[in-house]
Amino acid sequence: MALLEIREVTKRFGGLIALSGFKLEVQQGEILGLIGPNGSGKTTTFNVITGFLKPDGGKVIFEGEDITGLQPYAIAKKGVIRTFQLANLFFDLTVLDNVLIGFHNLSKITMLDELLNTRSRRKEKKELLGRAMEILQLTELDSHKEKLAKNLSAGWRKTLAIAVALAANPKLLLLDEPVCTLSPARVASIINLIMKVRDSGVTVMLIEHNMRAIMDYCDRIAVLNFGKKIADGSPERVKRNREVIDAYLGM
Amino acid sequence: MKPLYRFLSFFLLIIFLILLPQLITKDYYIHMLVMAGIYSMLAQSLGLIIGFTGQVSLCHAAFYGIGAYISALLALNFGLPFWITFWFGGIGAGVVAYLFGCLVLKLKGHFLAITTALFGIMVTLILDNWTELTKGPMGLPGIPNPSPIQLPGVKLQFASRTEYYYLILVFVLLMAFVIYRIIHSQIGEAMIAIRENEEVAQSIGINTMRFKLAAFSIGSGFAGVAGSFYAHYILFISPISFTLPESINILVMMIFGGMQTFVGPIVGAITLTFLPEFLRMTGALRLTLYGLALMLLIIFLPSGIVGAIKEKWFSQYEKS
Ligand SMILES: Nc1ncnc2c1ncn2[C@@H]1O[C@H](COP(=O)(O)OP(=O)(O)OP(=O)(O)O)[C@@H](O)[C@H]1O
Ligand SMILES: [Mg+2]
């Protein structure tokens, strides 16, 4: 069984058809690249999967369960965590606080523990702080941890968005253009991070509109053009696909 | 060392607050202190809604009024004492806020502000026009004092303003404790996340509606308790005390002190309860000066007094 199944999803914005009959399966443990020219419906796909948009037709199935039309928070709770294309963050909070808030759903303490500031609450706080530090080290953000998110450069903001998503304990991680606008050194480091995340058992789906940037790192690639899937397969096969070449030359 | 220092200063503050009425000779100033206590409750509970959760509510005085009327009506019609009515006032205001919140907390920014302002106006209209129940603009006179209570060593009669002062002090401290624990908990963390970026909050699994509702009902519930206290202190209520200008007044206190801080709204409430009194010596210009002072402060210290102090402190700490 596929981890995620997108069944014939259609999404319209007025007269514009952003997705039409889009079908895709995401297998457990793979890195799947979703590529396509500007406006081809990639971000819309993420918005439909994560409940930020309701599809006009079709279904989204996660771990065999129909999650179409659930609230974004409910889908996130099931383990589908996304980042936003424009590195959306808690800008006025520190890097560390951004990650700590990411743990929101992991806590096991109750309201009563909170009100009475019990020992188990303090113990959990300490544990989460430790895990936050691990994530910051993994993402190389540890030297920035006291900075406010808004004072980070664009590249580090993207990295922080991934760190926050990792804190939320994803089974399926959806990254919207994680390496776009980054310096080559940072790109290498983010790709390295994504591989590590996958190796720890998280399935990754990532959007990129620059095909070459991610080609070599994806297990599989799906290509969207004007809301329709025009190719789906190994990077080598997709690279040679006539329709894909035309779509990209037509850009 | 630091927790000890904090504990000591807190301890000294409490001692000071307990001794304060002994230092004041004029009964009128004790009355001002009681009012400052009521406004502290109102401003800090509004701070939970606006300052920490980012949901602009312009109907705080309406919940203050709902608490006051529930309490007064229960006391006048069923002879219930304040010790029971204030629970109904608080919970009643909280429940109304919850139901109203379910309808409007989906709205954001200006839309939420306007809708809550309209709700406040609607509550005033109901209080004014449902004359069989509320006696309309005539108001409700003859609300009883809190019944005497026997504490170890002292009996509180609620015949003097000083006794009310101690009662509101306990109320403010209890509320402040609850709000402090909320904002330093995961619940507070989720509220701040919603204020900072609702979309990201949702994307990491925060049920934003639930926390917005929690902030709105808890904050409005405390306003209801403040209303009960007011009713059993002034012993007369009428709709005019709970109108939109009063909501704005509470809002200004909260902003003035620093809405994103814990103590800011209380500092704002105390300062702005007394400031008009101190400006009294300027005679006819008094309210103009008051308005001018507020405007200048909001322009130059947008994060409020306590907010500005914290920022200053923080930037020094960052440099070192
Ligand atoms: N909320 C919306 N309302 C109206 N139109 C929208 C909305 N979101 C997306 N669209 C339109 O749907 C189409 C697909 O947009 P989408 O954001 O999914 O593209 P994309 O593949 O992510 O492109 P890019 O590479 O530029 O990020 C575009 O034409 C876009 O203008
Ligand atoms: Mg996009």
XYZ file of C-alpha atoms and ligand atoms in Angstrom:
603
model
C 0.000 0.000 0.000
C 1.238 3.458 -0.872
C 1.820 5.858 2.025
C -0.017 8.636 0.211
C -2.402 8.328 -2.675
C -3.719 11.268 -4.666
C -6.787 10.060 -6.545
C -7.972 12.058 -9.547
C -7.708 15.376 -7.763
C -9.164 18.388 -9.529
C -8.892 21.958 -8.280
C -10.328 25.036 -9.975
C -9.873 28.698 -9.205
C -12.784 30.325 -10.993
C -12.171 29.507 -14.641
C -8.597 28.394 -14.088
C -8.006 24.683 -13.734
C -5.012 24.397 -11.412
C -5.143 20.598 -11.173
C -7.074 18.256 -13.388
C -7.490 14.575 -12.607
C -4.115 14.428 -10.887
C -3.133 10.918 -9.832
C -0.034 10.081 -7.829
C 1.178 7.522 -5.329
C 3.943 8.160 -2.841
C 5.711 5.068 -1.526
C 6.993 4.652 1.999
C 10.623 5.733 2.334
C 11.169 7.387 -1.028
C 12.196 10.884 -2.019
C 9.732 11.991 -4.652
C 10.365 15.121 -6.680
C 7.378 17.063 -7.988
C 8.494 19.359 -10.756
C 6.899 21.553 -13.369
C 7.031 25.069 -14.804
C 5.703 28.107 -12.921
C 1.989 27.939 -12.239
C 1.719 24.262 -13.127
C -0.046 23.372 -9.872
C 2.742 22.096 -7.622
C 1.985 24.257 -4.597
C -1.724 23.680 -5.159
C -1.038 19.955 -4.850
C 0.570 20.509 -1.435
C -2.291 22.753 -0.367
C -4.815 20.064 -1.266
C -2.877 17.278 0.471
C -2.486 19.286 3.679
C -6.057 20.567 3.806
C -5.259 24.230 3.164
C -7.422 23.936 0.033
C -10.418 21.693 -0.562
C -10.315 19.883 -3.902
C -13.259 20.181 -6.290
C -12.997 16.513 -7.091
C -10.974 13.472 -6.137
C -9.546 12.158 -2.906
C -6.404 12.163 -0.826
C -5.650 8.920 1.019
C -2.954 8.763 3.712
C -2.039 5.397 5.264
C -5.223 3.979 3.787
C -7.416 6.638 5.354
C -9.385 9.263 3.464
C -8.097 12.638 4.669
C -9.766 14.782 2.001
C -11.321 17.894 3.480
C -9.931 17.473 6.993
C -8.660 20.596 8.738
C -4.944 21.358 8.189
C -4.130 20.783 11.870
C -5.817 17.361 11.820
C -3.833 16.279 8.768
C -0.625 17.565 10.372
C -1.438 15.514 13.472
C -1.542 12.390 11.328
C 2.057 13.080 10.354
C 1.794 14.999 7.089
C 3.917 18.119 7.620
C 4.594 20.741 4.965
C 6.744 23.803 4.530
C 5.689 26.872 2.580
C 7.248 28.155 -0.599
C 8.034 31.542 0.946
C 9.595 30.192 4.163
C 6.731 31.030 6.451
C 7.887 31.222 10.078
C 7.137 32.728 13.483
C 9.199 35.727 12.449
C 9.254 37.638 15.745
C 10.368 34.651 17.772
C 13.846 33.199 18.142
C 15.094 30.275 16.070
C 14.985 28.063 19.160
C 11.403 29.068 20.008
C 10.329 28.343 16.442
C 11.579 24.784 16.810
C 10.136 24.367 20.318
C 6.684 25.363 19.082
C 7.090 22.728 16.386
C 6.915 20.086 19.148
C 3.372 21.144 20.007
C 1.772 17.789 19.311
C 4.410 15.665 20.976
C 3.685 16.760 24.495
C 2.103 14.263 26.840
C 1.558 16.559 29.781
C -1.898 17.695 30.772
C -3.460 21.059 31.469
C -3.269 20.284 35.196
C 0.473 19.600 34.970
C 0.820 22.917 33.194
C -1.139 24.875 35.781
C 0.686 23.323 38.702
C 4.080 23.288 36.991
C 4.592 19.679 38.076
C 7.835 17.776 37.938
C 6.761 15.807 34.855
C 6.131 19.101 33.085
C 9.588 20.411 33.921
C 11.143 17.108 32.935
C 9.394 17.160 29.582
C 10.470 20.771 28.974
C 14.059 19.703 29.489
C 13.694 16.741 27.146
C 12.149 18.842 24.411
C 14.909 21.414 24.781
C 17.421 18.623 24.247
C 15.617 17.424 21.143
C 15.400 20.976 19.830
C 19.169 21.267 20.173
C 19.587 18.019 18.231
C 17.445 19.350 15.413
C 19.334 22.651 15.412
C 22.615 20.783 15.143
C 21.318 18.559 12.383
C 20.207 21.604 10.399
C 23.373 23.570 11.284
C 21.245 26.286 12.847
C 22.730 25.958 16.331
C 24.912 29.059 16.039
C 21.811 31.117 15.154
C 19.543 29.820 17.887
C 19.092 33.104 19.780
C 18.428 35.151 16.637
C 14.950 36.258 15.720
C 13.681 34.372 12.692
C 13.107 37.623 10.812
C 16.815 38.454 11.071
C 17.879 35.303 9.230
C 18.912 35.388 5.569
C 16.525 33.881 3.031
C 18.552 30.670 2.879
C 18.604 30.137 6.622
C 14.892 30.893 6.801
C 14.247 27.984 4.462
C 16.435 25.805 6.640
C 14.582 26.885 9.762
C 11.260 26.059 8.110
C 12.551 22.519 7.587
C 13.763 22.375 11.200
C 10.312 23.381 12.466
C 8.697 20.755 10.227
C 11.088 18.105 11.553
C 10.155 19.008 15.116
C 6.520 18.269 14.274
C 7.455 14.592 13.854
C 6.538 13.978 10.202
C 5.871 10.621 8.563
C 5.523 12.398 5.265
C 7.449 15.632 4.805
C 6.328 17.980 2.045
C 8.955 20.571 1.114
C 7.982 23.410 -1.207
C 11.113 24.527 -3.110
C 13.555 23.889 -0.235
C 16.690 24.771 -2.218
C 15.437 27.517 -4.510
C 17.430 30.814 -4.124
C 20.057 29.133 -1.931
C 23.814 29.385 -2.439
C 25.397 26.240 -3.912
C 27.060 25.391 -0.604
C 23.732 25.600 1.219
C 22.012 23.569 -1.503
C 24.483 20.733 -0.949
C 23.964 20.924 2.770
C 20.142 20.921 2.506
C 20.171 17.995 0.106
C 22.429 16.179 2.515
C 19.930 16.935 5.287
C 17.012 15.654 3.213
C 18.853 12.385 2.582
C 19.518 12.013 6.310
C 15.876 12.652 7.092
C 14.830 10.018 4.585
C 17.298 7.552 6.062
C 15.709 8.078 9.461
C 12.465 6.721 8.004
C 10.626 9.822 6.841
C 9.112 9.853 3.374
C 9.886 13.068 1.514
C 8.057 14.779 -1.301
C 9.671 17.915 -2.621
C 8.792 20.560 -5.122
C 11.298 22.186 -7.385
C 10.870 24.009 -10.602
C 14.515 23.731 -11.527
C 14.680 20.113 -12.620
C 18.462 19.824 -12.635
C 18.809 20.908 -9.004
C 17.213 17.763 -7.635
C 17.376 15.239 -10.444
C 20.168 13.158 -8.936
C 18.744 12.962 -5.447
C 15.193 11.848 -6.102
C 14.171 8.219 -6.281
C 11.327 9.196 -8.521
C 10.037 12.286 -10.254
C 6.547 13.371 -11.248
C 6.087 16.231 -13.683
C 3.132 18.597 -13.788
C 2.262 20.862 -16.670
C -0.869 23.072 -16.636
C -2.321 20.991 -13.835
C -1.851 17.651 -15.617
C 0.664 14.971 -14.832
C 2.767 14.457 -17.955
C 5.401 12.072 -16.610
C 6.136 9.922 -13.573
C 9.164 7.655 -13.175
C 12.871 7.396 -12.502
C 14.925 10.574 -13.063
C 16.644 9.048 -16.134
C 13.380 8.187 -17.817
C 11.765 11.512 -17.021
C 14.797 13.385 -18.319
C 14.385 11.772 -21.732
C 10.610 12.162 -21.897
C 9.586 14.108 -25.035
C 6.661 15.915 -23.375
C 8.810 16.973 -20.422
C 11.477 18.409 -22.683
C 8.816 20.310 -24.644
C 7.208 21.670 -21.477
C 10.520 22.952 -20.230
C 11.581 24.376 -23.596
C 8.222 26.066 -23.857
C 8.858 27.968 -20.628
C 20.533 33.483 43.006
C 18.119 34.831 40.443
C 14.985 32.927 41.545
C 15.696 34.016 45.125
C 15.951 37.624 44.014
C 12.669 37.312 42.148
C 10.965 35.679 45.065
C 12.178 38.437 47.385
C 10.985 41.266 45.187
C 7.634 39.533 44.768
C 7.410 39.117 48.531
C 8.193 42.798 49.110
C 5.609 43.797 46.541
C 2.940 41.789 48.348
C 3.885 43.329 51.697
C 3.683 46.753 50.103
C 0.269 46.019 48.600
C -1.003 44.781 51.960
C 0.255 47.862 53.804
C -0.776 50.303 51.090
C -4.210 51.238 52.533
C -2.519 52.220 55.827
C -0.403 54.752 53.936
C -3.395 56.371 52.312
C -5.549 58.726 54.316
C -8.159 59.707 51.752
C -10.976 57.235 51.312
C -11.311 58.418 47.732
C -7.859 57.143 46.839
C -8.724 53.735 48.228
C -11.696 53.789 45.910
C -9.307 54.587 43.043
C -7.175 51.626 44.056
C -10.185 49.319 43.959
C -11.058 50.627 40.497
C -7.435 50.123 39.428
C -7.799 46.514 40.587
C -10.949 46.021 38.512
C -9.254 47.543 35.466
C -6.200 45.381 36.064
C -8.402 42.320 35.737
C -10.025 43.719 32.615
C -6.796 44.800 30.916
C -4.854 41.646 31.702
C -7.636 39.340 30.602
C -7.899 41.326 27.368
C -4.118 40.964 27.040
C -4.558 37.185 26.873
C -6.942 37.605 23.930
C -5.248 40.404 21.976
C -1.682 40.561 23.262
C -0.930 36.858 23.388
C -3.343 35.281 20.908
C -3.598 38.206 18.475
C -7.408 38.200 18.264
C -8.671 41.772 18.321
C -11.708 41.937 20.583
C -13.531 45.244 20.896
C -16.284 43.939 23.146
C -14.471 43.331 26.412
C -16.742 45.756 28.264
C -19.726 43.742 27.025
C -18.477 40.647 28.869
C -17.689 42.829 31.877
C -21.338 43.934 31.676
C -22.676 40.425 31.162
C -20.860 39.334 34.329
C -22.177 42.344 36.229
C -25.797 41.829 35.128
C -25.799 38.058 35.730
C -24.463 38.659 39.233
C -26.790 41.522 40.024
C -29.878 39.709 38.751
C -29.055 36.556 40.693
C -28.459 38.584 43.839
C -31.594 40.714 43.459
C -34.006 38.000 42.289
C -32.770 34.948 44.151
C -30.890 36.502 47.054
C -27.669 34.705 46.162
C -24.535 36.095 47.807
C -21.582 37.472 45.869
C -19.568 34.331 46.717
C -21.900 32.372 44.458
C -22.892 34.991 41.901
C -19.368 35.783 40.810
C -18.934 32.198 39.601
C -22.067 32.557 37.501
C -20.920 35.972 36.256
C -17.560 34.618 35.156
C -18.752 31.322 33.723
C -21.768 32.996 32.105
C -19.581 35.562 30.336
C -17.189 32.781 29.326
C -19.983 30.666 27.847
C -21.422 33.593 25.879
C -17.900 34.344 24.618
C -17.466 30.710 23.611
C -20.695 30.630 21.612
C -20.048 34.011 20.006
C -16.424 32.996 19.373
C -17.510 29.863 17.488
C -19.227 32.198 15.036
C -16.660 34.947 14.635
C -13.176 33.691 15.463
C -12.817 32.456 11.899
C -12.603 36.126 10.955
C -9.318 37.975 10.978
C -7.993 41.476 11.556
C -10.382 44.289 10.725
C -13.321 41.991 10.187
C -12.981 40.511 13.637
C -12.503 43.969 15.171
C -15.652 45.340 13.545
C -17.749 42.280 14.337
C -16.777 42.270 17.997
C -17.449 46.029 18.231
C -20.918 45.397 16.793
C -21.467 42.606 19.291
C -20.600 45.030 22.094
C -23.105 47.527 20.743
C -25.704 44.780 20.491
C -25.190 43.807 24.131
C -25.652 47.444 25.172
C -28.852 47.600 23.125
C -30.188 44.463 24.783
C -29.363 45.772 28.266
C -31.059 49.058 27.359
C -34.197 47.552 25.856
C -34.994 44.337 27.705
C -36.596 46.448 30.381
C -38.572 43.675 32.147
C -35.294 42.022 33.054
C -32.694 44.772 33.169
C -34.843 47.843 33.895
C -33.169 49.404 30.847
C -31.207 52.661 31.164
C -32.584 53.129 34.704
C -30.208 50.427 35.800
C -30.329 48.055 38.742
C -29.985 49.651 42.198
C -29.764 47.964 45.570
C -27.295 45.190 44.767
C -26.143 43.716 48.116
C -22.581 43.898 49.464
C -20.711 40.611 49.637
C -21.931 38.824 52.764
C -19.452 39.006 55.675
C -16.845 36.283 55.865
C -14.944 35.060 58.875
C -11.260 34.537 58.265
C -8.877 33.331 60.951
C -8.337 36.433 63.061
C -10.434 38.914 61.071
C -14.011 39.265 60.032
C -14.535 40.977 56.684
C -17.804 42.981 56.659
C -17.407 44.788 53.342
C -18.559 47.980 54.968
C -15.346 49.897 54.199
C -13.489 50.419 50.939
C -10.344 48.962 52.468
C -12.022 45.562 52.758
C -12.971 45.714 49.098
C -9.393 46.640 48.326
C -8.149 43.423 49.917
C -10.785 41.391 48.121
C -9.911 42.762 44.685
C -6.234 42.275 45.496
C -6.881 38.573 46.033
C -8.907 38.397 42.810
C -6.217 40.136 40.767
C -3.478 37.929 42.200
C -5.431 34.726 41.548
C -6.257 35.748 37.995
C -2.690 36.869 37.367
C -1.445 33.506 38.616
C -3.755 31.585 36.263
C -2.860 33.798 33.302
C 0.836 33.544 34.111
C 0.637 29.768 34.104
C -1.360 29.766 30.865
C 1.046 31.963 28.944
C 4.034 29.996 30.151
C 2.477 26.682 29.182
C 2.031 24.850 25.912
C -1.350 26.500 25.672
C 0.311 29.900 25.792
C 2.891 28.715 23.304
C 0.134 27.721 20.897
C -1.581 31.073 21.445
C 1.626 32.960 20.642
C 2.113 30.744 17.578
C -1.350 31.754 16.364
C -0.582 35.429 16.932
C 2.705 35.141 15.061
C 1.545 33.086 12.087
C -1.713 31.214 11.976
C -0.848 29.311 8.812
C 2.388 27.890 10.191
C 0.639 27.088 13.460
C -1.885 24.974 11.557
C 0.793 23.327 9.466
C 2.475 21.883 12.550
C -0.785 20.579 13.956
C -2.064 23.340 16.213
C -5.854 23.397 16.323
C -5.986 27.162 15.995
C -9.740 27.512 16.482
C -9.577 25.641 19.765
C -6.896 27.889 21.241
C -8.511 31.059 19.937
C -11.737 29.961 21.604
C -9.881 29.137 24.807
C -8.231 32.561 24.952
C -11.459 34.343 24.105
C -13.618 32.490 26.621
C -11.088 32.515 29.463
C -10.272 36.204 28.918
C -13.925 37.172 28.648
C -14.753 34.986 31.656
C -12.324 36.966 33.809
C -13.939 40.160 32.517
C -17.234 38.701 33.748
C -15.756 38.124 37.210
C -14.543 41.739 37.225
C -18.107 42.739 36.341
C -19.522 40.782 39.287
C -17.097 42.463 41.607
C -18.002 45.871 40.196
C -21.724 45.215 40.679
C -21.301 44.167 44.308
C -18.945 47.077 44.971
C -20.717 50.047 43.366
C -24.075 48.393 44.275
C -25.702 49.917 41.206
C -25.200 49.075 37.538
C -26.589 50.494 34.310
C -25.795 49.805 30.645
C -23.752 53.000 30.261
C -20.835 51.458 32.192
C -20.405 48.667 29.653
C -20.413 50.408 26.284
C -17.964 50.526 23.393
C -16.014 53.516 24.814
C -15.354 51.430 27.916
C -14.015 48.611 25.724
C -11.714 51.123 24.059
C -10.660 52.413 27.477
C -9.608 48.892 28.526
C -7.879 48.425 25.170
C -5.876 51.627 25.653
C -4.800 50.551 29.147
C -3.606 47.254 27.750
C -1.674 48.834 24.872
C -0.288 51.596 27.099
C 1.236 49.119 29.542
C 2.443 46.646 26.928
C 0.036 44.063 25.603
C 2.550 41.376 24.761
C 3.913 41.316 28.275
C 2.506 39.714 31.383
C 2.555 42.698 33.751
C 2.140 45.412 31.108
C -1.673 45.524 31.087
C -1.739 45.800 34.899
C 0.784 48.643 34.826
C -1.325 50.312 32.141
C -4.525 49.860 34.130
C -3.083 51.344 37.318
C -1.371 54.250 35.550
C -4.388 55.212 33.511
C -6.760 54.943 36.455
C -4.673 57.476 38.366
C -3.341 59.663 35.547
C -6.591 61.578 34.985
C -6.640 62.327 38.724
C -3.150 63.767 38.662
C -4.025 65.813 35.624
C -6.936 67.297 37.567
C -4.795 70.266 38.612
C -4.566 71.312 34.976
C -8.270 72.125 35.104
C -10.269 72.363 31.935
C -7.429 71.024 29.797
C -7.406 67.779 31.731
C -9.023 65.418 29.233
C -7.260 67.029 26.285
C -3.909 66.504 27.971
C -4.881 62.973 28.841
C -5.747 62.196 25.225
C -2.557 63.847 24.002
C -0.416 61.889 26.456
C -1.976 58.633 25.291
C -1.473 59.424 21.626
C 2.164 60.404 22.104
C 2.826 57.286 24.104
C 1.280 54.976 21.559
C 3.205 56.686 18.750
C 6.581 56.627 20.498
C 6.269 53.457 22.568
C 4.140 51.171 20.416
C 4.998 48.151 22.542
C 3.888 49.936 25.720
C 5.788 50.905 28.853
C 6.709 47.422 30.003
C 7.320 46.310 26.417
C 9.765 49.191 25.872
C 11.640 48.445 29.099
C 11.956 44.803 28.116
C 13.193 45.646 24.628
C 15.809 47.985 26.042
C 16.949 45.336 28.460
C 16.989 42.677 25.784
C 19.067 44.753 23.352
C 21.645 45.473 26.062
C 21.812 41.823 26.864
C 22.301 40.981 23.189
C 25.206 43.401 22.812
C 27.150 41.987 25.710
N -5.508 30.674 -3.934
C -5.511 30.828 -5.276
N -6.468 31.571 -5.889
C -6.474 31.712 -7.220
N -5.588 31.163 -8.051
C -4.614 30.416 -7.518
C -4.512 30.213 -6.105
N -3.447 29.434 -5.859
C -2.890 29.176 -7.049
N -3.584 29.748 -8.060
C -3.288 29.616 -9.473
O -3.218 28.249 -9.783
C -2.153 27.989 -10.664
C -1.225 26.980 -10.057
O -0.558 27.626 -8.975
P 0.528 26.922 -8.073
O 0.848 27.884 -6.985
O 0.060 25.596 -7.673
O 1.761 26.817 -9.065
P 3.214 26.256 -8.819
O 3.358 25.081 -9.690
O 3.468 26.091 -7.390
O 4.093 27.447 -9.403
P 5.444 28.133 -8.871
O 6.560 27.361 -9.452
O 5.365 29.498 -9.441
O 5.417 28.106 -7.398
C -1.494 29.324 -10.974
O -2.003 29.802 -12.192
C -1.932 30.202 -9.838
O -2.041 31.543 -10.255
Mg 4.641 26.986 -5.990
